[in-house]
mmCIF file with all atom_site columns, C-alpha atoms in Angstrom:
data_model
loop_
_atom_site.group_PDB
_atom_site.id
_atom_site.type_symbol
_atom_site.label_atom_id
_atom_site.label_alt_id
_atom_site.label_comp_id
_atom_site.label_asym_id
_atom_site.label_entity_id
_atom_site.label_seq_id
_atom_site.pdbx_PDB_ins_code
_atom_site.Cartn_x
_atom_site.Cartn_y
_atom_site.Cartn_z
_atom_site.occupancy
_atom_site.B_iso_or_equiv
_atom_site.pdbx_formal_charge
_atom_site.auth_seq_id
_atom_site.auth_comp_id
_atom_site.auth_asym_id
_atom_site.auth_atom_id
_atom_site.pdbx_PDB_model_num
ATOM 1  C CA . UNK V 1 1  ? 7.086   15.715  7.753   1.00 0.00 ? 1  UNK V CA 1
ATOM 2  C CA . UNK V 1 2  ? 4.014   16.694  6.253   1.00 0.00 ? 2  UNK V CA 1
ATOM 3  C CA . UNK V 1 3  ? 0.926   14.905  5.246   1.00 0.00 ? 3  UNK V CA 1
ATOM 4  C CA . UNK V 1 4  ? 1.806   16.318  2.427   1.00 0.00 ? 4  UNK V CA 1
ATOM 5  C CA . UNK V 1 5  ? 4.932   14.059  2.280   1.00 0.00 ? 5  UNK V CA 1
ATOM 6  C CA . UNK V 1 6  ? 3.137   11.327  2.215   1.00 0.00 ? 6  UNK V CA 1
ATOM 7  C CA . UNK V 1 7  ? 0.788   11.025  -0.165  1.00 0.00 ? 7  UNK V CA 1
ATOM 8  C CA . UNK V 1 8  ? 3.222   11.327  -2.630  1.00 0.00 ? 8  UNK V CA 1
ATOM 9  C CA . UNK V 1 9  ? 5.151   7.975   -2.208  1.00 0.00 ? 9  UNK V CA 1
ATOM 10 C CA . UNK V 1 10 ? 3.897   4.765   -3.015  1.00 0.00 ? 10 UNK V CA 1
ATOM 11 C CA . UNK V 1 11 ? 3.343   2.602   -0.291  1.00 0.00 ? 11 UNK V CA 1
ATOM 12 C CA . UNK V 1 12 ? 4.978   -1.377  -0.829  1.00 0.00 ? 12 UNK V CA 1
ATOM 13 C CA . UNK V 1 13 ? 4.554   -4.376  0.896   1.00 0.00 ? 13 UNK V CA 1
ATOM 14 C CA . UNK V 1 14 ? 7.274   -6.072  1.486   1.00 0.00 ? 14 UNK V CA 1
ATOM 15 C CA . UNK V 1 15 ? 5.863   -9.575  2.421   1.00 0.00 ? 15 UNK V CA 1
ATOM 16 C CA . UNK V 1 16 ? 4.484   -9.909  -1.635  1.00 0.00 ? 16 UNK V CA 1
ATOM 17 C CA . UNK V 1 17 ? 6.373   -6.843  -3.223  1.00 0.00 ? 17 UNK V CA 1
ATOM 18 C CA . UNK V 1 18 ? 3.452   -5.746  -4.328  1.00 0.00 ? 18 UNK V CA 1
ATOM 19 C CA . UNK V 1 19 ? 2.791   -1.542  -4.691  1.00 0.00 ? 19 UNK V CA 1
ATOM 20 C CA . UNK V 1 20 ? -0.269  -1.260  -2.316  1.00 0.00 ? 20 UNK V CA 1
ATOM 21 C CA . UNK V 1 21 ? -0.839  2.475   -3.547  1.00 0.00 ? 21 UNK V CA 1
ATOM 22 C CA . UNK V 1 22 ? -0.390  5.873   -2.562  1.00 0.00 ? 22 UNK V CA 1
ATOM 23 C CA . UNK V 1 23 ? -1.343  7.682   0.891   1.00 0.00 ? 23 UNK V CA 1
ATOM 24 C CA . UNK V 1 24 ? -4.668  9.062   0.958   1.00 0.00 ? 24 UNK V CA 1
ATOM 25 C CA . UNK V 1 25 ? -5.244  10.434  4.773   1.00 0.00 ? 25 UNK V CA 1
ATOM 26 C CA . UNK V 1 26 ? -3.409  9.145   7.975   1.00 0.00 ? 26 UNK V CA 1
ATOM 27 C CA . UNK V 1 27 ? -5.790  8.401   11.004  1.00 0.00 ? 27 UNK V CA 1
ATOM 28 C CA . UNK V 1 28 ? -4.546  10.131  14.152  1.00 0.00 ? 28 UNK V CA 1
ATOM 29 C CA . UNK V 1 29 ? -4.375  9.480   17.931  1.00 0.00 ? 29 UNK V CA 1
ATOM 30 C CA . UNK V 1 30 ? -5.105  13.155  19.245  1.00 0.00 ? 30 UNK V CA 1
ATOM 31 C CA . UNK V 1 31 ? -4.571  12.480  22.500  1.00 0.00 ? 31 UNK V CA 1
ATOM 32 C CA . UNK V 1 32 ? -1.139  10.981  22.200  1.00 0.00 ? 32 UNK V CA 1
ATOM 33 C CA . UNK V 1 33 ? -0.245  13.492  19.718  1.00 0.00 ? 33 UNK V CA 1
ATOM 34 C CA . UNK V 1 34 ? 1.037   10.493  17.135  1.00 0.00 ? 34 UNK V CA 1
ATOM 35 C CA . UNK V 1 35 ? 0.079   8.687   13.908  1.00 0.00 ? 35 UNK V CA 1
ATOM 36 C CA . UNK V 1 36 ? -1.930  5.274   14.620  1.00 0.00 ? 36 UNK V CA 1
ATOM 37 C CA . UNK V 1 37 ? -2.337  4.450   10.885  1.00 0.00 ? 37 UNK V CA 1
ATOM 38 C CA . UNK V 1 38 ? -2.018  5.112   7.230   1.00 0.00 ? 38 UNK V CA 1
ATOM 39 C CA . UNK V 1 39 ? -4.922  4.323   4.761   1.00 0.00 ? 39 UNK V CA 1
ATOM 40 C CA . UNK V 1 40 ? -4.268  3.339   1.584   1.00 0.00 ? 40 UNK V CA 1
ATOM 41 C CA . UNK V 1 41 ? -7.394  3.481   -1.101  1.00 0.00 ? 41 UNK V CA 1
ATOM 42 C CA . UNK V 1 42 ? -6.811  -0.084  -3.077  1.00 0.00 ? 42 UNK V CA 1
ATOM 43 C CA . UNK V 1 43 ? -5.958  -0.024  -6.833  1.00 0.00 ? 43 UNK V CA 1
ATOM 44 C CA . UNK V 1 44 ? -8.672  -1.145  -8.522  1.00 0.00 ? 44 UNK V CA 1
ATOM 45 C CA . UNK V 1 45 ? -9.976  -0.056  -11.805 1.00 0.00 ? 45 UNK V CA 1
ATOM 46 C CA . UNK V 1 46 ? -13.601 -1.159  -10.971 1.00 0.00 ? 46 UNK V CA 1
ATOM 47 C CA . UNK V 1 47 ? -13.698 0.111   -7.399  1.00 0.00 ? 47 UNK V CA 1
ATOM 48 C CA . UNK V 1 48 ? -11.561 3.749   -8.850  1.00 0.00 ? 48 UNK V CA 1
ATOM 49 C CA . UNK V 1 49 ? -14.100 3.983   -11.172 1.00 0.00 ? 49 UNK V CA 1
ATOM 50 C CA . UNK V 1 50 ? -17.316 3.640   -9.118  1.00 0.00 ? 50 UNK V CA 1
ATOM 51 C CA . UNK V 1 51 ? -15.110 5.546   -6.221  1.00 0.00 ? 51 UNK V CA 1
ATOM 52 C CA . UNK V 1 52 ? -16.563 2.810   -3.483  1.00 0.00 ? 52 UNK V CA 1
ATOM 53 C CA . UNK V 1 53 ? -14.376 3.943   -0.922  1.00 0.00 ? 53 UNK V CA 1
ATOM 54 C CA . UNK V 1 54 ? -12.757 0.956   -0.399  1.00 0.00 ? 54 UNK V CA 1
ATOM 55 C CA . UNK V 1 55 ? -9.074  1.209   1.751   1.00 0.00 ? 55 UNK V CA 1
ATOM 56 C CA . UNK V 1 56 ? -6.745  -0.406  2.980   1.00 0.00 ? 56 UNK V CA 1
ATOM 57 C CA . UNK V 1 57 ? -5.812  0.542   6.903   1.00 0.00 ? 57 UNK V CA 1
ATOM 58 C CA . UNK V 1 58 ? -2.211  0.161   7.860   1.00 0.00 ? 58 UNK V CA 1
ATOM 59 C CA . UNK V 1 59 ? -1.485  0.345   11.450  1.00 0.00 ? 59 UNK V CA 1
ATOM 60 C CA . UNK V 1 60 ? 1.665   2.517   12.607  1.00 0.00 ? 60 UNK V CA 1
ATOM 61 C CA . UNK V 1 61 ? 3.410   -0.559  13.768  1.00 0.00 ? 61 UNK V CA 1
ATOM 62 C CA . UNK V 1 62 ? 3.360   -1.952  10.373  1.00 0.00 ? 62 UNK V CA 1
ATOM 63 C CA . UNK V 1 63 ? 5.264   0.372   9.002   1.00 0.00 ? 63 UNK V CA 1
ATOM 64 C CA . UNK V 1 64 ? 9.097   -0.560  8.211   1.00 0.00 ? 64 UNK V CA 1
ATOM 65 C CA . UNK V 1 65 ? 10.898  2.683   6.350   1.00 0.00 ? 65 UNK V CA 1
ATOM 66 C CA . UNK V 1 66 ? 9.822   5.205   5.385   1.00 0.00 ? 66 UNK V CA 1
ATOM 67 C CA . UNK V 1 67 ? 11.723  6.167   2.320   1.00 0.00 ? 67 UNK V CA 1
ATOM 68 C CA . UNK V 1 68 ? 12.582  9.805   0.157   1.00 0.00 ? 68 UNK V CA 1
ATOM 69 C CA . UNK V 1 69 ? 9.695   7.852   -2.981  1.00 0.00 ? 69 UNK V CA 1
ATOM 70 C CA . UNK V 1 70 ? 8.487   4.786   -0.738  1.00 0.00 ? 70 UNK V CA 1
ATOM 71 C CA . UNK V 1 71 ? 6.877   3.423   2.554   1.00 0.00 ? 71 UNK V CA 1
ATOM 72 C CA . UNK V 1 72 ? 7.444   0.058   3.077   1.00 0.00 ? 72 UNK V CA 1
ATOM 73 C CA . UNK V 1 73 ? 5.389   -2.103  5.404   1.00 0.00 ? 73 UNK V CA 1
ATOM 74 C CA . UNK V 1 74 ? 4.697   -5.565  6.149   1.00 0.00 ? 74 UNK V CA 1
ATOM 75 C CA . UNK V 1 75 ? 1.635   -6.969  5.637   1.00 0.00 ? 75 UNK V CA 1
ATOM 76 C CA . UNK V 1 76 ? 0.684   -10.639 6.024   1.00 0.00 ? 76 UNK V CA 1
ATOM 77 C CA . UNK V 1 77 ? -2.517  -10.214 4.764   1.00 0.00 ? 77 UNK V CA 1
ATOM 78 C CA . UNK V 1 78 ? -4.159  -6.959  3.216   1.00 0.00 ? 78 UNK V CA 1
ATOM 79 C CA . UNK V 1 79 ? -7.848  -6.665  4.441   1.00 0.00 ? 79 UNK V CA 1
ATOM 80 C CA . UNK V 1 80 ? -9.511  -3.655  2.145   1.00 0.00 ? 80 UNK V CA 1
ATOM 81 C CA . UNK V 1 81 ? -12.906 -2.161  3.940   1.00 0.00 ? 81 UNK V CA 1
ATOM 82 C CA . UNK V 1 82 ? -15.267 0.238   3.142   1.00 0.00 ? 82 UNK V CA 1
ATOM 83 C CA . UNK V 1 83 ? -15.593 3.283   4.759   1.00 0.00 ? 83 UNK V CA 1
ATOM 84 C CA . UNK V 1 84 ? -18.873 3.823   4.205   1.00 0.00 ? 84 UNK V CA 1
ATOM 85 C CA . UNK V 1 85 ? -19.558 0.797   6.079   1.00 0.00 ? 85 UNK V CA 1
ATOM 86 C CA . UNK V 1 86 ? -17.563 1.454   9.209   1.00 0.00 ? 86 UNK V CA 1
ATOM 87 C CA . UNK V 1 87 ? -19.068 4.433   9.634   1.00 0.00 ? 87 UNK V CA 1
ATOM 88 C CA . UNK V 1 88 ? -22.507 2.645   9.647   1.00 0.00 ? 88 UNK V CA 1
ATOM 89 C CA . UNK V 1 89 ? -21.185 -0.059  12.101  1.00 0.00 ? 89 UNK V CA 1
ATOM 90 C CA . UNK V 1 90 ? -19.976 2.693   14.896  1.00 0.00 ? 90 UNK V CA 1
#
């Protein structure tokens, strides 16, 4: 599958049934060769229209099907950061 792939399919949770958004980059563990997590950008019109950055990180192991339109996951609780400010942290 390509990265591609993904970013085209809107990603659900199924705890709420709520559409989370679509794919925008996958973080990758290099050394193991494997996907450790999606990111999601949230769906916000005042943080799409400012462009804060602000994502939604969804680990590998939360990930339940991935679908021909959909990814499902499971997500008790959805914790949006901003990049900018991780990056600042590290």
């Amino acid at each position: 599958m390509k990265i591609s792939d993904f970013q085209t399919k809107d990603v659900i949770n199924i705890v709420d049934g709520k559409r989370l958004g679509q794919v925008s980059d996958l973080e990758l563990d290099l050394r193991q060769g494997r996907i450790d997590s999606i990111v999601v950008p949230t769906d916000s019109r005042f943080f799409g229209l400012f462009g804060s950055g602000t994502e939604v990180v969804i680990p590998w192991r939360n990930i339940v099907k991935i679908g021909a339109d959909v990814v499902l996951v499971r997500l008790d609780e959805t914790k949006p950061y901003k990049q900018d400010e991780e990056l600042h942290s590290r």
